[in-house]
């Protein structure tokens, strides 16, 4: 059974991680608290996957500590290969952000821990609910997602050039 003190410590750790993240920085305390309330701390070991390409995605993750490689496997007919799209560290955002749009989504890359890693996992549908309840927050989140999408597309194109 989780005590009130344990829940408060967990929430405080999640709030701190959100405040230090590139994605949620500058959000108001009340918004951070709302988002922290739906978060879960996840501990992963080096070599473990945060998620795998082809899986159904439901969560986004903020890296609390550790390093994660974002990788895409490709099938080129008789040859298969993979390319690292990006290396992500503390404060970075990854996962199935498209679940915020209320649609099912198959993950297009894998995220593998390069070191022991801890993330804050947020279920997309829970964030979507917060965004719907407060459209001002929703607007800021969507705006930041647009910047993130641009960043990931640039990283993917850069990775393709290395093939």
PDB file of C-alpha atoms in Angstrom:
ATOM      1  CA  UNK A   1       0.000   0.000   0.000  1.00  0.00           C
ATOM      2  CA  UNK A   2       1.345   3.433  -0.977  1.00  0.00           C
ATOM      3  CA  UNK A   3       1.384   5.920   1.868  1.00  0.00           C
ATOM      4  CA  UNK A   4       0.573   9.611   1.477  1.00  0.00           C
ATOM      5  CA  UNK A   5       4.237  10.444   2.103  1.00  0.00           C
ATOM      6  CA  UNK A   6       5.391   7.994  -0.626  1.00  0.00           C
ATOM      7  CA  UNK A   7       2.872   9.427  -3.105  1.00  0.00           C
ATOM      8  CA  UNK A   8       4.040  12.958  -2.283  1.00  0.00           C
ATOM      9  CA  UNK A   9       7.701  11.965  -2.803  1.00  0.00           C
ATOM     10  CA  UNK A  10       6.823  10.332  -6.128  1.00  0.00           C
ATOM     11  CA  UNK A  11       4.809  13.362  -7.246  1.00  0.00           C
ATOM     12  CA  UNK A  12       7.593  15.723  -6.187  1.00  0.00           C
ATOM     13  CA  UNK A  13      10.142  13.708  -8.209  1.00  0.00           C
ATOM     14  CA  UNK A  14       7.844  13.756 -11.249  1.00  0.00           C
ATOM     15  CA  UNK A  15       7.189  17.503 -10.888  1.00  0.00           C
ATOM     16  CA  UNK A  16      10.942  18.142 -10.708  1.00  0.00           C
ATOM     17  CA  UNK A  17      11.555  16.047 -13.832  1.00  0.00           C
ATOM     18  CA  UNK A  18       8.808  17.864 -15.742  1.00  0.00           C
ATOM     19  CA  UNK A  19      10.107  21.295 -14.725  1.00  0.00           C
ATOM     20  CA  UNK A  20      13.610  20.348 -15.871  1.00  0.00           C
ATOM     21  CA  UNK A  21      12.429  18.901 -19.187  1.00  0.00           C
ATOM     22  CA  UNK A  22      12.788  20.795 -22.435  1.00  0.00           C
ATOM     23  CA  UNK A  23       9.157  20.117 -23.270  1.00  0.00           C
ATOM     24  CA  UNK A  24       7.420  21.258 -20.074  1.00  0.00           C
ATOM     25  CA  UNK A  25       9.825  23.991 -18.969  1.00  0.00           C
ATOM     26  CA  UNK A  26       8.134  27.315 -18.172  1.00  0.00           C
ATOM     27  CA  UNK A  27       4.749  25.703 -17.473  1.00  0.00           C
ATOM     28  CA  UNK A  28       2.876  27.086 -14.472  1.00  0.00           C
ATOM     29  CA  UNK A  29       3.130  25.204 -11.164  1.00  0.00           C
ATOM     30  CA  UNK A  30      -0.564  24.218 -11.269  1.00  0.00           C
ATOM     31  CA  UNK A  31      -0.172  22.750 -14.763  1.00  0.00           C
ATOM     32  CA  UNK A  32       2.979  20.854 -13.776  1.00  0.00           C
ATOM     33  CA  UNK A  33       1.119  19.460 -10.746  1.00  0.00           C
ATOM     34  CA  UNK A  34      -1.803  18.336 -12.945  1.00  0.00           C
ATOM     35  CA  UNK A  35       0.527  16.584 -15.374  1.00  0.00           C
ATOM     36  CA  UNK A  36       2.667  15.082 -12.588  1.00  0.00           C
ATOM     37  CA  UNK A  37      -0.462  13.560 -11.078  1.00  0.00           C
ATOM     38  CA  UNK A  38      -0.932  11.346 -14.161  1.00  0.00           C
ATOM     39  CA  UNK A  39       2.763  10.399 -14.446  1.00  0.00           C
ATOM     40  CA  UNK A  40       4.518   7.219 -13.426  1.00  0.00           C
ATOM     41  CA  UNK A  41       8.238   6.826 -12.735  1.00  0.00           C
ATOM     42  CA  UNK A  42       9.719   3.993 -14.813  1.00  0.00           C
ATOM     43  CA  UNK A  43      13.172   2.478 -14.183  1.00  0.00           C
ATOM     44  CA  UNK A  44      14.900   0.710 -17.063  1.00  0.00           C
ATOM     45  CA  UNK A  45      18.260  -1.012 -17.314  1.00  0.00           C
ATOM     46  CA  UNK A  46      20.871  -0.493 -20.020  1.00  0.00           C
ATOM     47  CA  UNK A  47      19.834  -2.503 -23.089  1.00  0.00           C
ATOM     48  CA  UNK A  48      16.129  -2.433 -22.231  1.00  0.00           C
ATOM     49  CA  UNK A  49      13.664  -0.914 -24.669  1.00  0.00           C
ATOM     50  CA  UNK A  50      11.452   1.969 -23.641  1.00  0.00           C
ATOM     51  CA  UNK A  51       9.367   0.919 -26.665  1.00  0.00           C
ATOM     52  CA  UNK A  52       9.863  -1.036 -29.899  1.00  0.00           C
ATOM     53  CA  UNK A  53       9.162  -0.197 -33.516  1.00  0.00           C
ATOM     54  CA  UNK A  54       5.889  -1.803 -34.601  1.00  0.00           C
ATOM     55  CA  UNK A  55       4.336  -1.799 -31.127  1.00  0.00           C
ATOM     56  CA  UNK A  56       1.138   0.074 -30.392  1.00  0.00           C
ATOM     57  CA  UNK A  57       2.114   3.293 -28.650  1.00  0.00           C
ATOM     58  CA  UNK A  58       0.160   4.781 -25.772  1.00  0.00           C
ATOM     59  CA  UNK A  59       2.729   6.675 -23.704  1.00  0.00           C
ATOM     60  CA  UNK A  60       5.134   9.523 -23.974  1.00  0.00           C
ATOM     61  CA  UNK A  61       8.229   9.640 -21.804  1.00  0.00           C
ATOM     62  CA  UNK A  62      10.380  12.360 -20.324  1.00  0.00           C
ATOM     63  CA  UNK A  63      13.905  11.151 -19.557  1.00  0.00           C
ATOM     64  CA  UNK A  64      14.724  11.847 -15.904  1.00  0.00           C
ATOM     65  CA  UNK A  65      18.248  10.442 -16.206  1.00  0.00           C
ATOM     66  CA  UNK A  66      20.150   8.150 -18.533  1.00  0.00           C
ATOM     67  CA  UNK A  67      20.567   7.990 -22.289  1.00  0.00           C
ATOM     68  CA  UNK A  68      18.247   6.513 -24.912  1.00  0.00           C
ATOM     69  CA  UNK A  69      18.905   5.911 -28.605  1.00  0.00           C
ATOM     70  CA  UNK A  70      16.034   6.419 -31.016  1.00  0.00           C
ATOM     71  CA  UNK A  71      16.500   3.950 -33.865  1.00  0.00           C
ATOM     72  CA  UNK A  72      14.609   2.981 -37.031  1.00  0.00           C
ATOM     73  CA  UNK A  73      14.950  -0.415 -38.664  1.00  0.00           C
ATOM     74  CA  UNK A  74      14.471  -0.555 -42.421  1.00  0.00           C
ATOM     75  CA  UNK A  75      13.845  -3.335 -44.902  1.00  0.00           C
ATOM     76  CA  UNK A  76      15.532  -2.666 -48.220  1.00  0.00           C
ATOM     77  CA  UNK A  77      14.385  -5.822 -49.970  1.00  0.00           C
ATOM     78  CA  UNK A  78      17.269  -8.272 -49.735  1.00  0.00           C
ATOM     79  CA  UNK A  79      18.977  -6.157 -47.091  1.00  0.00           C
ATOM     80  CA  UNK A  80      17.864  -4.915 -43.728  1.00  0.00           C
ATOM     81  CA  UNK A  81      19.479  -2.262 -41.643  1.00  0.00           C
ATOM     82  CA  UNK A  82      18.956   0.228 -38.912  1.00  0.00           C
ATOM     83  CA  UNK A  83      19.879   3.825 -38.352  1.00  0.00           C
ATOM     84  CA  UNK A  84      20.132   5.838 -35.153  1.00  0.00           C
ATOM     85  CA  UNK A  85      17.876   8.864 -35.513  1.00  0.00           C
ATOM     86  CA  UNK A  86      18.926  10.578 -32.295  1.00  0.00           C
ATOM     87  CA  UNK A  87      20.514  10.093 -28.882  1.00  0.00           C
ATOM     88  CA  UNK A  88      18.362  11.513 -26.109  1.00  0.00           C
ATOM     89  CA  UNK A  89      19.321  12.401 -22.555  1.00  0.00           C
ATOM     90  CA  UNK A  90      17.959  14.097 -19.466  1.00  0.00           C
ATOM     91  CA  UNK A  91      14.903  16.253 -20.050  1.00  0.00           C
ATOM     92  CA  UNK A  92      14.172  14.971 -23.543  1.00  0.00           C
ATOM     93  CA  UNK A  93      10.740  13.842 -24.731  1.00  0.00           C
ATOM     94  CA  UNK A  94      10.038  10.638 -26.653  1.00  0.00           C
ATOM     95  CA  UNK A  95       7.264   8.217 -27.351  1.00  0.00           C
ATOM     96  CA  UNK A  96       3.900   8.117 -28.944  1.00  0.00           C
ATOM     97  CA  UNK A  97       2.934  11.769 -28.951  1.00  0.00           C
ATOM     98  CA  UNK A  98       0.342  11.054 -31.646  1.00  0.00           C
ATOM     99  CA  UNK A  99      -1.878   9.472 -28.982  1.00  0.00           C
ATOM    100  CA  UNK A 100      -2.468  13.069 -27.884  1.00  0.00           C
ATOM    101  CA  UNK A 101      -4.487  13.398 -31.073  1.00  0.00           C
ATOM    102  CA  UNK A 102      -6.857  10.651 -29.912  1.00  0.00           C
ATOM    103  CA  UNK A 103      -5.787   8.196 -32.609  1.00  0.00           C
ATOM    104  CA  UNK A 104      -4.225   4.766 -32.499  1.00  0.00           C
ATOM    105  CA  UNK A 105      -0.617   4.737 -33.635  1.00  0.00           C
ATOM    106  CA  UNK A 106       2.003   2.138 -34.437  1.00  0.00           C
ATOM    107  CA  UNK A 107       5.477   3.207 -33.321  1.00  0.00           C
ATOM    108  CA  UNK A 108       7.842   3.976 -36.199  1.00  0.00           C
ATOM    109  CA  UNK A 109      11.070   3.595 -34.205  1.00  0.00           C
ATOM    110  CA  UNK A 110      12.540   1.868 -31.183  1.00  0.00           C
ATOM    111  CA  UNK A 111      13.958   3.543 -28.096  1.00  0.00           C
ATOM    112  CA  UNK A 112      16.728   1.594 -26.374  1.00  0.00           C
ATOM    113  CA  UNK A 113      18.399   2.548 -23.096  1.00  0.00           C
ATOM    114  CA  UNK A 114      22.144   2.983 -23.528  1.00  0.00           C
ATOM    115  CA  UNK A 115      22.597   3.343 -19.756  1.00  0.00           C
ATOM    116  CA  UNK A 116      20.375   2.674 -16.766  1.00  0.00           C
ATOM    117  CA  UNK A 117      17.552   5.121 -17.328  1.00  0.00           C
ATOM    118  CA  UNK A 118      14.563   6.527 -15.526  1.00  0.00           C
ATOM    119  CA  UNK A 119      11.619   8.149 -17.274  1.00  0.00           C
ATOM    120  CA  UNK A 120       8.321   9.741 -16.401  1.00  0.00           C
ATOM    121  CA  UNK A 121       5.669   7.899 -18.410  1.00  0.00           C
ATOM    122  CA  UNK A 122       2.513   9.796 -19.318  1.00  0.00           C
ATOM    123  CA  UNK A 123      -0.428   8.120 -21.013  1.00  0.00           C
ATOM    124  CA  UNK A 124      -1.371  10.082 -24.129  1.00  0.00           C
ATOM    125  CA  UNK A 125      -5.108   9.922 -23.499  1.00  0.00           C
ATOM    126  CA  UNK A 126      -4.614  11.403 -20.012  1.00  0.00           C
ATOM    127  CA  UNK A 127      -2.649  14.351 -21.397  1.00  0.00           C
ATOM    128  CA  UNK A 128      -5.291  14.786 -24.101  1.00  0.00           C
ATOM    129  CA  UNK A 129      -7.937  15.049 -21.366  1.00  0.00           C
ATOM    130  CA  UNK A 130      -5.929  17.804 -19.644  1.00  0.00           C
ATOM    131  CA  UNK A 131      -5.503  19.576 -23.000  1.00  0.00           C
ATOM    132  CA  UNK A 132      -9.254  19.397 -23.672  1.00  0.00           C
ATOM    133  CA  UNK A 133     -10.142  20.699 -20.219  1.00  0.00           C
ATOM    134  CA  UNK A 134      -7.801  23.687 -20.590  1.00  0.00           C
ATOM    135  CA  UNK A 135      -7.407  24.727 -24.221  1.00  0.00           C
ATOM    136  CA  UNK A 136      -4.698  27.278 -23.376  1.00  0.00           C
ATOM    137  CA  UNK A 137      -2.524  24.428 -22.068  1.00  0.00           C
ATOM    138  CA  UNK A 138      -3.572  22.348 -25.070  1.00  0.00           C
ATOM    139  CA  UNK A 139      -2.420  25.061 -27.448  1.00  0.00           C
ATOM    140  CA  UNK A 140       1.017  25.311 -25.829  1.00  0.00           C
ATOM    141  CA  UNK A 141       1.439  21.519 -25.844  1.00  0.00           C
ATOM    142  CA  UNK A 142       0.473  21.298 -29.533  1.00  0.00           C
ATOM    143  CA  UNK A 143       2.819  24.149 -30.395  1.00  0.00           C
ATOM    144  CA  UNK A 144       5.695  22.393 -28.636  1.00  0.00           C
ATOM    145  CA  UNK A 145       4.785  19.148 -30.383  1.00  0.00           C
ATOM    146  CA  UNK A 146       5.118  20.931 -33.727  1.00  0.00           C
ATOM    147  CA  UNK A 147       8.635  22.023 -32.778  1.00  0.00           C
ATOM    148  CA  UNK A 148       9.438  18.489 -31.620  1.00  0.00           C
ATOM    149  CA  UNK A 149       8.111  17.009 -34.850  1.00  0.00           C
ATOM    150  CA  UNK A 150      10.290  19.389 -36.875  1.00  0.00           C
ATOM    151  CA  UNK A 151      13.306  18.404 -34.772  1.00  0.00           C
ATOM    152  CA  UNK A 152      12.653  14.666 -35.235  1.00  0.00           C
ATOM    153  CA  UNK A 153      12.115  15.011 -38.988  1.00  0.00           C
ATOM    154  CA  UNK A 154      15.417  16.884 -39.271  1.00  0.00           C
ATOM    155  CA  UNK A 155      17.145  14.167 -37.226  1.00  0.00           C
ATOM    156  CA  UNK A 156      15.594  11.429 -39.405  1.00  0.00           C
ATOM    157  CA  UNK A 157      16.725  13.153 -42.619  1.00  0.00           C
ATOM    158  CA  UNK A 158      20.195  13.535 -41.152  1.00  0.00           C
ATOM    159  CA  UNK A 159      20.229   9.842 -40.285  1.00  0.00           C
ATOM    160  CA  UNK A 160      19.155   8.921 -43.833  1.00  0.00           C
ATOM    161  CA  UNK A 161      22.066  10.893 -45.229  1.00  0.00           C
ATOM    162  CA  UNK A 162      24.444   8.679 -43.213  1.00  0.00           C
ATOM    163  CA  UNK A 163      23.149   5.469 -44.826  1.00  0.00           C
TER     164      UNK A 163
END
